[in-house]
Short mmCIF file of C-alpha atoms in Angstrom, two decimals:
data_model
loop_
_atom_site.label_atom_id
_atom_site.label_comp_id
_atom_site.label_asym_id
_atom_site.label_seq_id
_atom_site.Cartn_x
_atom_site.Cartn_y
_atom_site.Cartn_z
CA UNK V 264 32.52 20.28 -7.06
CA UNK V 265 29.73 22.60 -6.37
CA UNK V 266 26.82 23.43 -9.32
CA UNK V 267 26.49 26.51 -10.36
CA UNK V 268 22.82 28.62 -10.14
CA UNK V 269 22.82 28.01 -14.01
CA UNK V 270 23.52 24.44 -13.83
CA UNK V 271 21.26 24.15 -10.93
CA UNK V 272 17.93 26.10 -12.78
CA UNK V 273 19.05 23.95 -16.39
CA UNK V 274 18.83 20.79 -14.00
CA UNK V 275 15.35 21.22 -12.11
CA UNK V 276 14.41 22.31 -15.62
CA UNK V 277 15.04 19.05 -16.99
CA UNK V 278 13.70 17.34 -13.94
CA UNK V 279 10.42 19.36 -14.47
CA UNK V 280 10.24 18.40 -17.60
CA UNK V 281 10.88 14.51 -17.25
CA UNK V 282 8.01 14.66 -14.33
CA UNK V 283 5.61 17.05 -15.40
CA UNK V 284 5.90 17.23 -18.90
CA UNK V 285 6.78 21.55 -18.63
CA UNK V 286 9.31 22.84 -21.58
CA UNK V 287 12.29 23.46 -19.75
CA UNK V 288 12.16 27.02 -21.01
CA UNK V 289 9.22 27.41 -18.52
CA UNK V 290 11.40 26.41 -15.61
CA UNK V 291 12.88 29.94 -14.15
CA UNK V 292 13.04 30.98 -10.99
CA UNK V 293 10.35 33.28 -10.29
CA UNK V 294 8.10 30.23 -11.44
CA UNK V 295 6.07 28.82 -9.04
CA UNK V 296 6.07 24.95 -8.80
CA UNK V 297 2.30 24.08 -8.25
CA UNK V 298 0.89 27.51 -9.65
CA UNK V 299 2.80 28.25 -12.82
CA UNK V 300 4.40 24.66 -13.49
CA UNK V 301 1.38 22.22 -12.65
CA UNK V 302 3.86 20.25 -10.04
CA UNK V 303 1.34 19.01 -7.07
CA UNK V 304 2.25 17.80 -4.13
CA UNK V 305 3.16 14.67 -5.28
CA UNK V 306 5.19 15.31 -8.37
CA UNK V 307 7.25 18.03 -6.52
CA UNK V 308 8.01 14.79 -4.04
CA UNK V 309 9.50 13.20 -7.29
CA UNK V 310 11.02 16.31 -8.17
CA UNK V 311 13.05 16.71 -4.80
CA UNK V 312 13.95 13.35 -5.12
CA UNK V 313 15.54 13.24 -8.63
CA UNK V 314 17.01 16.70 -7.56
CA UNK V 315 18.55 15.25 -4.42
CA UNK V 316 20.38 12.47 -7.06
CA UNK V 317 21.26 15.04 -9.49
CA UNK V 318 22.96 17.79 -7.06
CA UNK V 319 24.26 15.27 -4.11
CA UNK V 320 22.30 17.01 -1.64
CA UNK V 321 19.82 15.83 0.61
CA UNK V 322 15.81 17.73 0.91
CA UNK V 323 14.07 16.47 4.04
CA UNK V 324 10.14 16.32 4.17
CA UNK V 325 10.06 19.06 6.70
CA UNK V 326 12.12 21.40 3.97
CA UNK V 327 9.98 20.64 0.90
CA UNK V 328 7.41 22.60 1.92
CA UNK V 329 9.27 25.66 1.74
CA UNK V 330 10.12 25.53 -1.67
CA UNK V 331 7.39 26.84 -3.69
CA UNK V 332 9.40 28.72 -6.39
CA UNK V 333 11.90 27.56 -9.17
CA UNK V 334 14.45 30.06 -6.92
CA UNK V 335 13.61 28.81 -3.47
CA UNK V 336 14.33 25.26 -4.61
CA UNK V 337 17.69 26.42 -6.35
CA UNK V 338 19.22 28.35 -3.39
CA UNK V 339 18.26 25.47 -1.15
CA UNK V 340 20.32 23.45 -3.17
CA UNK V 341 23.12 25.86 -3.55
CA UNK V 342 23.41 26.49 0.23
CA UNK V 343 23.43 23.12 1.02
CA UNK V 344 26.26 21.79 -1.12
CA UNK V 345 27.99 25.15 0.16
CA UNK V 346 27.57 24.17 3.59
CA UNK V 347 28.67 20.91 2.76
CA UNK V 348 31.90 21.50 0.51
CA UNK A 73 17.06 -35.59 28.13
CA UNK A 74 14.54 -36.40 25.85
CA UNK A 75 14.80 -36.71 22.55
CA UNK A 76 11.78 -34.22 21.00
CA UNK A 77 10.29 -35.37 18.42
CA UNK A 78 10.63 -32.75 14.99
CA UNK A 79 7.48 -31.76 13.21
CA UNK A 80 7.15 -32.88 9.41
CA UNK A 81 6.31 -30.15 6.88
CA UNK A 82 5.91 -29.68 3.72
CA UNK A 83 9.03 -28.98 1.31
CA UNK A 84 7.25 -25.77 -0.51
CA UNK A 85 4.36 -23.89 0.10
CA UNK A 86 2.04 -21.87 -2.50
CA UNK A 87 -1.06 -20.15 -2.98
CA UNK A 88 -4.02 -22.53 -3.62
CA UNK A 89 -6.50 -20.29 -4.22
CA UNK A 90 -7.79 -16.33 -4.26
CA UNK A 91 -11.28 -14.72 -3.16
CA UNK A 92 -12.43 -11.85 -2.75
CA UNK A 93 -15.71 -9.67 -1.30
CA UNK A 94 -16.21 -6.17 -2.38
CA UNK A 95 -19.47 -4.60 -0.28
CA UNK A 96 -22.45 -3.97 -2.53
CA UNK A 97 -22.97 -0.43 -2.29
CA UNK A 98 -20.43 1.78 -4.65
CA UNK A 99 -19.57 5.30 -3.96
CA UNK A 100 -18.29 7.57 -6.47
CA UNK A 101 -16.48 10.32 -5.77
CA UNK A 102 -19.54 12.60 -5.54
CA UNK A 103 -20.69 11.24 -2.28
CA UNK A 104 -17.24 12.24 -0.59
CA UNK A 105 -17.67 15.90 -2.68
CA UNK A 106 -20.91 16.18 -0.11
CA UNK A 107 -18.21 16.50 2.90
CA UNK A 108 -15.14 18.21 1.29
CA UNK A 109 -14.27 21.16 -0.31
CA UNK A 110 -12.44 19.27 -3.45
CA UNK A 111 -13.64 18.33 -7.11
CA UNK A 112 -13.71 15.13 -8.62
CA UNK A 113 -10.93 16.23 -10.87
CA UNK A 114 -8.86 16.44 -8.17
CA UNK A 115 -9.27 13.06 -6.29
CA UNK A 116 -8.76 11.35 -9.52
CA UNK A 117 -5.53 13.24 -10.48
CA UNK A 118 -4.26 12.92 -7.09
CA UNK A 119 -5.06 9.40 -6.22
CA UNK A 120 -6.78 7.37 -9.66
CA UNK A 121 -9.81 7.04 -7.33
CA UNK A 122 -12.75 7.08 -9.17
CA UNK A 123 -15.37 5.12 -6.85
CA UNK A 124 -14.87 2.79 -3.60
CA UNK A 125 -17.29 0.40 -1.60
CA UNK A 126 -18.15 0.90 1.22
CA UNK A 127 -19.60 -1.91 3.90
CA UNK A 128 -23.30 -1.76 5.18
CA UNK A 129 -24.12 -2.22 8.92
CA UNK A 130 -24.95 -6.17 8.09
CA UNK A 131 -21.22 -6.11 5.64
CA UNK A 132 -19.04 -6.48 9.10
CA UNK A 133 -15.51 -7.17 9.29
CA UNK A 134 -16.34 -11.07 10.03
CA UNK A 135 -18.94 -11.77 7.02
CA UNK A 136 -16.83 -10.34 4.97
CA UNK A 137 -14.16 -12.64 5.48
CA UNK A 138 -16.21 -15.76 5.38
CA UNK A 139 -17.32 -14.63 1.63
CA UNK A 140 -14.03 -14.08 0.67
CA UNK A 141 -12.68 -16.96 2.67
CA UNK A 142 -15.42 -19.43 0.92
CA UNK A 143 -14.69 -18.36 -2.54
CA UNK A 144 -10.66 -18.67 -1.93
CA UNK A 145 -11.47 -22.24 -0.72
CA UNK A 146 -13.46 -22.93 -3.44
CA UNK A 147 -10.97 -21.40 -5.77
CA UNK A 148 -8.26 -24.06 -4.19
CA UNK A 149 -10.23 -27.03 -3.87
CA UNK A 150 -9.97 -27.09 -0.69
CA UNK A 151 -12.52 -28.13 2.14
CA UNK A 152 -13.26 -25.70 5.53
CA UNK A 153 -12.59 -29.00 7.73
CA UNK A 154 -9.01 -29.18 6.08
CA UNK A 155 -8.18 -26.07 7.22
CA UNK A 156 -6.10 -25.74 10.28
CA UNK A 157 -4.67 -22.24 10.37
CA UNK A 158 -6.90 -19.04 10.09
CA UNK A 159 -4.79 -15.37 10.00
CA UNK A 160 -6.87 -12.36 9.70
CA UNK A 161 -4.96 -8.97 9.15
CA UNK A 162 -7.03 -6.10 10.29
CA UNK A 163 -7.25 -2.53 11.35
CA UNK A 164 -10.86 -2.19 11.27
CA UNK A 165 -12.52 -4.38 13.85
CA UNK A 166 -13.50 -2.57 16.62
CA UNK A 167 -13.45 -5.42 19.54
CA UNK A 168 -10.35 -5.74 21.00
CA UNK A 169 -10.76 -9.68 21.97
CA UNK A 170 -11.08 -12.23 21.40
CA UNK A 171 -9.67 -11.99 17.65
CA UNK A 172 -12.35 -12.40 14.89
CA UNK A 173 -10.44 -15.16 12.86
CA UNK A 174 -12.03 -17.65 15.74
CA UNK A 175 -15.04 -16.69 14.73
CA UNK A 176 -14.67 -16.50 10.81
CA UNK A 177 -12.63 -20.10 11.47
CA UNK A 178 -16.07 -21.41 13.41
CA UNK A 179 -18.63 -19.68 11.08
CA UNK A 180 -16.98 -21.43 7.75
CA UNK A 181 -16.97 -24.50 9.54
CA UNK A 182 -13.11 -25.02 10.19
CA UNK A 183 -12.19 -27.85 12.70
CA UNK A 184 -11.12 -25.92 15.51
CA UNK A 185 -8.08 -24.39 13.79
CA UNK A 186 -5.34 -22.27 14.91
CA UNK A 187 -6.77 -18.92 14.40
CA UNK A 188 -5.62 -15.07 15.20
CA UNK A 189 -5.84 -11.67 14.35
CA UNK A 190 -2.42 -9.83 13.06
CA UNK A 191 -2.11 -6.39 12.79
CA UNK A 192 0.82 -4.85 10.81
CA UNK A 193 -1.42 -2.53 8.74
CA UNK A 194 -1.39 -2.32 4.65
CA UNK A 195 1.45 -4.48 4.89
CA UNK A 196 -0.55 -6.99 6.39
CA UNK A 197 -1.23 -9.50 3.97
CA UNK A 198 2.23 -10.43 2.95
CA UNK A 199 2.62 -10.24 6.86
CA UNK A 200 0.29 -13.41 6.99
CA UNK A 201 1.01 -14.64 3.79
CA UNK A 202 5.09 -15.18 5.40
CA UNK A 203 3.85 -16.70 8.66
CA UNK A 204 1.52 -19.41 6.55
CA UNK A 205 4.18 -20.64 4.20
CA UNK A 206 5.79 -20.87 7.78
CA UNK A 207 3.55 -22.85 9.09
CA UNK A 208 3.06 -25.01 6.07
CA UNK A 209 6.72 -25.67 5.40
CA UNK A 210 7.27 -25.98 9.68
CA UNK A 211 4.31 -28.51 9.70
CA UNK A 212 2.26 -26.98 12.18
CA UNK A 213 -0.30 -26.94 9.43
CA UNK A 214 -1.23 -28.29 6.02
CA UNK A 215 -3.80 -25.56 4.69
CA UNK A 216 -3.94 -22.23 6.04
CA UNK A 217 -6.69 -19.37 5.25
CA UNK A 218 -4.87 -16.03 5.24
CA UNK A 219 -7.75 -13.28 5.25
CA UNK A 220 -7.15 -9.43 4.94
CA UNK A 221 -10.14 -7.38 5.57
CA UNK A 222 -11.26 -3.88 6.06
CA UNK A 223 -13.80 -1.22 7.16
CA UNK A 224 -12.04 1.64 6.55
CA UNK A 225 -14.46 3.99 6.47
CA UNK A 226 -15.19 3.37 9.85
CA UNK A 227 -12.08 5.09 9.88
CA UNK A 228 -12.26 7.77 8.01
CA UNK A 229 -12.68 11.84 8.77
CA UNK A 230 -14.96 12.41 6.15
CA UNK A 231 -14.07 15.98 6.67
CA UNK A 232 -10.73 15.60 5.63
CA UNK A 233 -10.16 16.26 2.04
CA UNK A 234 -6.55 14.82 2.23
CA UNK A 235 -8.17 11.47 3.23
CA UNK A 236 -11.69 11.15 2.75
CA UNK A 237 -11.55 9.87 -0.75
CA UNK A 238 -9.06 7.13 -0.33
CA UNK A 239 -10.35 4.24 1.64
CA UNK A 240 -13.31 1.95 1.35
CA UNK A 241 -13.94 -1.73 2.49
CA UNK A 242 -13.46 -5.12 1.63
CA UNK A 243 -12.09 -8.67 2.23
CA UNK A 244 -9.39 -10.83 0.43
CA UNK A 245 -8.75 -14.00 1.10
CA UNK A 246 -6.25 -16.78 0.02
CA UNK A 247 -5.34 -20.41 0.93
CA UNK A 248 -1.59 -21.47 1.57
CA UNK A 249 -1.33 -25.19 1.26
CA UNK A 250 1.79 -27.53 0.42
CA UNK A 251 3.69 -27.67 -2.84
CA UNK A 252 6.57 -29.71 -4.03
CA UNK A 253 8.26 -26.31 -6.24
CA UNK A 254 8.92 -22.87 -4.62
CA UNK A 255 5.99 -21.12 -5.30
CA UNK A 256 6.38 -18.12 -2.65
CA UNK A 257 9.56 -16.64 -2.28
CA UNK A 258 11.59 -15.35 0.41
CA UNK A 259 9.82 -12.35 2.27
CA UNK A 260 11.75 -8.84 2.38
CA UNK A 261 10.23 -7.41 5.55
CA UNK A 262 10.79 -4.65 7.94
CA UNK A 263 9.38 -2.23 10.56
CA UNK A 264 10.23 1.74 10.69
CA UNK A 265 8.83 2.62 13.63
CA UNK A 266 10.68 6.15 13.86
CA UNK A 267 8.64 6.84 11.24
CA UNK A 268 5.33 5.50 13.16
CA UNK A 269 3.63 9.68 12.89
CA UNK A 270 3.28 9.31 9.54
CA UNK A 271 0.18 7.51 9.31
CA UNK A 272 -1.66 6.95 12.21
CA UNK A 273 -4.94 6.60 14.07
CA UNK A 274 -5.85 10.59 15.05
CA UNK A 275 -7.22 9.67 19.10
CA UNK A 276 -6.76 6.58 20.93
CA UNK A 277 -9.33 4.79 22.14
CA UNK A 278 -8.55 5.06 26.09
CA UNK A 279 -9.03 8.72 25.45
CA UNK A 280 -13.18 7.87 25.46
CA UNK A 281 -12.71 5.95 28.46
CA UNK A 282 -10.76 8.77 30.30
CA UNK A 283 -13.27 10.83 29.84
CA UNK A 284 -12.08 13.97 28.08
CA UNK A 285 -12.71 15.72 25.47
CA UNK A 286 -12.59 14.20 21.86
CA UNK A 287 -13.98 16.19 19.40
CA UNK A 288 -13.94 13.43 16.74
CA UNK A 289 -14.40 9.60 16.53
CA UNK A 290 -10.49 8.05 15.72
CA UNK A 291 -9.66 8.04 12.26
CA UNK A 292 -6.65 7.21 10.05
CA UNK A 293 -4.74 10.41 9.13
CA UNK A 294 -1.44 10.50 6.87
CA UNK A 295 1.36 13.25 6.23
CA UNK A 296 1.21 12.37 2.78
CA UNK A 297 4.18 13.86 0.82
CA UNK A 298 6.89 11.75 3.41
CA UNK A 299 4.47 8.79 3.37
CA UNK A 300 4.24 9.12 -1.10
CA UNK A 301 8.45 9.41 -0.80
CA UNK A 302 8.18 6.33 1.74
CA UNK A 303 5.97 4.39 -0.43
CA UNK A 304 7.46 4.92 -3.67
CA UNK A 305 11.46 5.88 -3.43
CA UNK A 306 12.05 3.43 -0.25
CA UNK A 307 9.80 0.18 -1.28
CA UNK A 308 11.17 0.28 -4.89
CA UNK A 309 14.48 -0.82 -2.99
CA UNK A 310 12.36 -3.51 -0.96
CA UNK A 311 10.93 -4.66 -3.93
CA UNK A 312 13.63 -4.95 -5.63
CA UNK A 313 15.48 -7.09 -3.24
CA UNK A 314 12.29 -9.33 -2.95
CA UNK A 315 13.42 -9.93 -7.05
CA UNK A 316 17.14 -10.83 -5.87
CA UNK A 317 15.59 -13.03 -2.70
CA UNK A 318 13.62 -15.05 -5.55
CA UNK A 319 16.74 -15.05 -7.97
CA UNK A 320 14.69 -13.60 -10.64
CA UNK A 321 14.69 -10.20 -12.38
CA UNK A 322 12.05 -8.29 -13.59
CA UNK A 323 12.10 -9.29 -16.86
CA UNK A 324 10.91 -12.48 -15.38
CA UNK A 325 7.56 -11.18 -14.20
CA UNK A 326 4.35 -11.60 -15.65
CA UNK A 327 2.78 -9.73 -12.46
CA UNK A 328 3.52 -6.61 -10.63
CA UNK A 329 0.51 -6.37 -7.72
CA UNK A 330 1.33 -3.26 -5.46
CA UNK A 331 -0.39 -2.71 -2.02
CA UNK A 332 -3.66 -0.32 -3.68
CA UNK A 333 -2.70 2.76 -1.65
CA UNK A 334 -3.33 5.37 -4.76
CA UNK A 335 -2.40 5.08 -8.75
CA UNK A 336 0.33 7.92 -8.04
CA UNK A 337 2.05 5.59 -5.87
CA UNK A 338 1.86 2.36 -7.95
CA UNK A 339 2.69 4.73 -11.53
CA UNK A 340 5.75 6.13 -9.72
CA UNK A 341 6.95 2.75 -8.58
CA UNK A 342 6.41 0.89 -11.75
CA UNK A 343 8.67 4.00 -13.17
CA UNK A 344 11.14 3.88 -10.39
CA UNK A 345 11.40 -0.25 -10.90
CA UNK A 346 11.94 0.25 -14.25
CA UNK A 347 9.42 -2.54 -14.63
CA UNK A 348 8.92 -3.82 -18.43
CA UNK A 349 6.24 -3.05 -20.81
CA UNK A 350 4.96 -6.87 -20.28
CA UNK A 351 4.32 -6.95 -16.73
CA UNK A 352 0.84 -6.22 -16.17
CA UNK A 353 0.61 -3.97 -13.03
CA UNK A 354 -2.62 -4.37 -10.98
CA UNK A 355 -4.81 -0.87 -10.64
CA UNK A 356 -7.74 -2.21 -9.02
CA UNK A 357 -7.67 0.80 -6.55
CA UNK A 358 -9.55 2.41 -9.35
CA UNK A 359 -12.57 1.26 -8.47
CA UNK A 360 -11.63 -0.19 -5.08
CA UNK A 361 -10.02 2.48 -3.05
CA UNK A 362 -7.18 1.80 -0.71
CA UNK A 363 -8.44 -1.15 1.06
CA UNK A 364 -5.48 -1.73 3.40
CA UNK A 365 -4.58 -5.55 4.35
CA UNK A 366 -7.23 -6.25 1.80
CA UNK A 367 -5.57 -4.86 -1.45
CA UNK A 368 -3.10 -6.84 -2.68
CA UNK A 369 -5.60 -10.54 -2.37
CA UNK A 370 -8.42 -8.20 -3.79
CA UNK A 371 -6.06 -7.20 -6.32
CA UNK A 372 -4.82 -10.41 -7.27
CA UNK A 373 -8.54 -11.58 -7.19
CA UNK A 374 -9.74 -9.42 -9.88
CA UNK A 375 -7.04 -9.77 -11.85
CA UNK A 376 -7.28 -13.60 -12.06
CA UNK A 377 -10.99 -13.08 -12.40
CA UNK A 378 -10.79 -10.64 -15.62
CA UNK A 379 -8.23 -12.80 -17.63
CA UNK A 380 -5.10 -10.12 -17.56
CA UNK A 381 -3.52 -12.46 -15.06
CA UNK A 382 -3.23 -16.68 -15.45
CA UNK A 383 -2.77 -18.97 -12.99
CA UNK A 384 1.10 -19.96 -12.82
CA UNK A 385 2.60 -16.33 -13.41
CA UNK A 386 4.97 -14.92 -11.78
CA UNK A 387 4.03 -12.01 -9.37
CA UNK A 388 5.71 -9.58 -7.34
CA UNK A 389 3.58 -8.57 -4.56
CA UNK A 390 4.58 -5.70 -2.00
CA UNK A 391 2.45 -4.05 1.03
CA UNK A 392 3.43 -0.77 3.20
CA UNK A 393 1.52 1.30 5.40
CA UNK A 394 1.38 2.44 8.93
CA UNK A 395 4.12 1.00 11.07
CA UNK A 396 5.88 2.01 8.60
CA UNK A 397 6.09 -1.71 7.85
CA UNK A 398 6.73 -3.33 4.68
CA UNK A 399 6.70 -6.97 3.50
CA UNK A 400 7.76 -8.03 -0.36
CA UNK A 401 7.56 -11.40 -1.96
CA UNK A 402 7.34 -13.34 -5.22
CA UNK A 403 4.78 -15.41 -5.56
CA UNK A 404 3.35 -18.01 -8.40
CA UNK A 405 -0.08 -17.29 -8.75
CA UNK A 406 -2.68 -19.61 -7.98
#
């Protein structure tokens, strides 16, 4: 079954939160992970990874550099389930 | 055909004893600030790195050893003519042959032991810790000295504010010797080698002899997200079987002593292992750096040494670095 964008932005939101400590109302897609959210390098590694459990999808290191927004990680993760279904 | 004759070894093998040899002069994060564009903010949020040591010209990769290697035999009760296995895990010593453990082996005064150099990189000491209990339990020796040491800011770009804080020097040392309970536990240990790009030495050093152009002297350069996903997400799940090998669980651990590659690393994993509140977790790269093979006896060392670890707890100790290669084990400490 395929996430919705709503489920998918409420679930990085949560993840944010759990990892960088961010109120989930923070979390929306224009924000930027390591500008507006305070995700470095490193959390946003353990951010992808509890994202890749949550949504069944899989982020490879080459990919995670791409996603610098809230949106750019949510549309990844949307297309890829797509792709996959 | 003959008959061959089996050797006789010991039923179990433990650690004896622990040393350790940090260089004198301490470098806080200032002196890398001289090189970088960075803050010290930053190298403390991004690796718990507050200050390192790094060796002097007369600190070498051999007389550091023999410090750390006296003060582990001391620690055991152990004499340099009983032992008759030396294993030195290094990246850091810059002559190709013949391996420095002959030398530490004749310089403590050894009896012509076995001796030789491994390298499998921060996973080096549990590398040399598995092939000791080997040799103890085999019976091709009855006290082995199993040495990690390194200069690693021999290795270092400076210039590199991804690495230049990290590393610094030092030797660890322990001494694997007979025992009549398990007291090391089965090894969980592995190579990646399709993953060898991720950290690696940045020139070889045929490319001096060739000749051509090399802007910079070799140093160790990492692609740090994939090796932080590595490190923590991957070796939870060695770890963890290391705790099934040993038929414990982690309640049952006093002891959780990570290879010291940076505090993000070691806080993730002790969050990812789900590791309980009473398992003290060494941090020792605090003030130590990422020390490579060295870490985990340094670790141990210091935690012995301070009184938040006792002799006959149970640790978990894990290395992982450049390979990628891994090695896991439980251990009783000494």
């Amino acid at each position: 079954m395929a996430f919705t964008q709503e489920e998918i932005v409420d679930g990085l939101a949560e993840i944010v939160n759990e990892i960088a400590g961010i109120p989930t109302e923070d979390v929306q897609l224009d924000k930027s992970f390591t500008d507006d959210l305070d995700v470095d390098s490193l959390s946003m590694v353990e951010v992808v990874v509890a994202a890749e459990e949550r949504f069944d999808v899989k982020i490879p290191d080459e990919d995670v550099k791409n996603l610098k927004t809230v949106g750019d990680a949510a549309d990844y993760i949307a297309q890829h389930q797509v792709s996959k279904a | 055909m003959s008959k061959i004759k089996p050797s006789q070894g010991a039923p179990y093998a433990r650690i004896m004893g622990v040393g350790g040899y940090r260089p004198t002069r301490v470098v806080p994060n200032e002196v890398i600030l001289e090189t970088i564009d960075s803050s010290d903010e930053w190298i403390r949020s991004r690796s718990g790195i507050v200050t390192r040591h790094w060796a002097s010209d007369e600190e070498t990769v051999a007389t550091m050893s023999i410090e750390a290697a006296g003060k582990a035999l001391a620690d055991a009760g152990i004499t340099a003519e009983q032992v008759d296995g030396v294993i030195v895990s290094t990246v850091s010593h810059f002559k190709q042959t013949p391996a420095v453990a002959t030398e530490i082996a004749d310089r403590i005064g050894a009896n012509k032991p076995a001796a030789f150099d491994i390298s499998a990189g921060c996973a080096g000491f549990g590398y040399g810790l598995t092939l000791a209990k080997g040799m103890v339990v085999e019976g091709s020796a009855r006290y082995v000295l199993v040495i990690g040491v390194e200069r690693l800011s021999d290795l270092t770009d400076l210039e590199d504010r991804a690495t230049a804080f990290l590393f610094g020097d030092g030797a660890g040392a322990v001494v694997v010797g007979p025992a009549q309970e398990p007291a090391i536990g089965p090894t969980v240990w592995g190579s990646e080698g399709d993953k060898s790009e991720t950290i690696k030495q940045t020139v070889p050093w045929s490319d001096y002899r060739n000749g051509g152009e090399v802007a910079k002297f070799p140093a160790i350069t990492q692609e740090g997200q994939a090796v932080f996903r590595w490190a923590v997400f991957e070796m939870a799940k060695v770890a963890q079987q290391a705790l099934d090998a040993a038929g414990i669980t982690a309640d049952d651990l006093d002891v959780f002593i990570p290879h010291q590659a940076n505090m993000r690393i070691i806080d993730s994993m002790v969050k990812t292992l789900k590791l309980p509140e009473h398992v003290t977790v060494a941090r020792d790269v605090e003030t130590t750096g990422n020390t490579s093979a060295a870490s985990i006896p340094l670790a141990m060392e210091r935690l012995l040494a301070t009184g938040q670890a006792k002799s006959g707890d149970t640790a978990l100790v894990i290395g992982f670095g450049a390979g990628l290669v891994y090695a896991a084990t439980v251990v009783t400490l000494p």
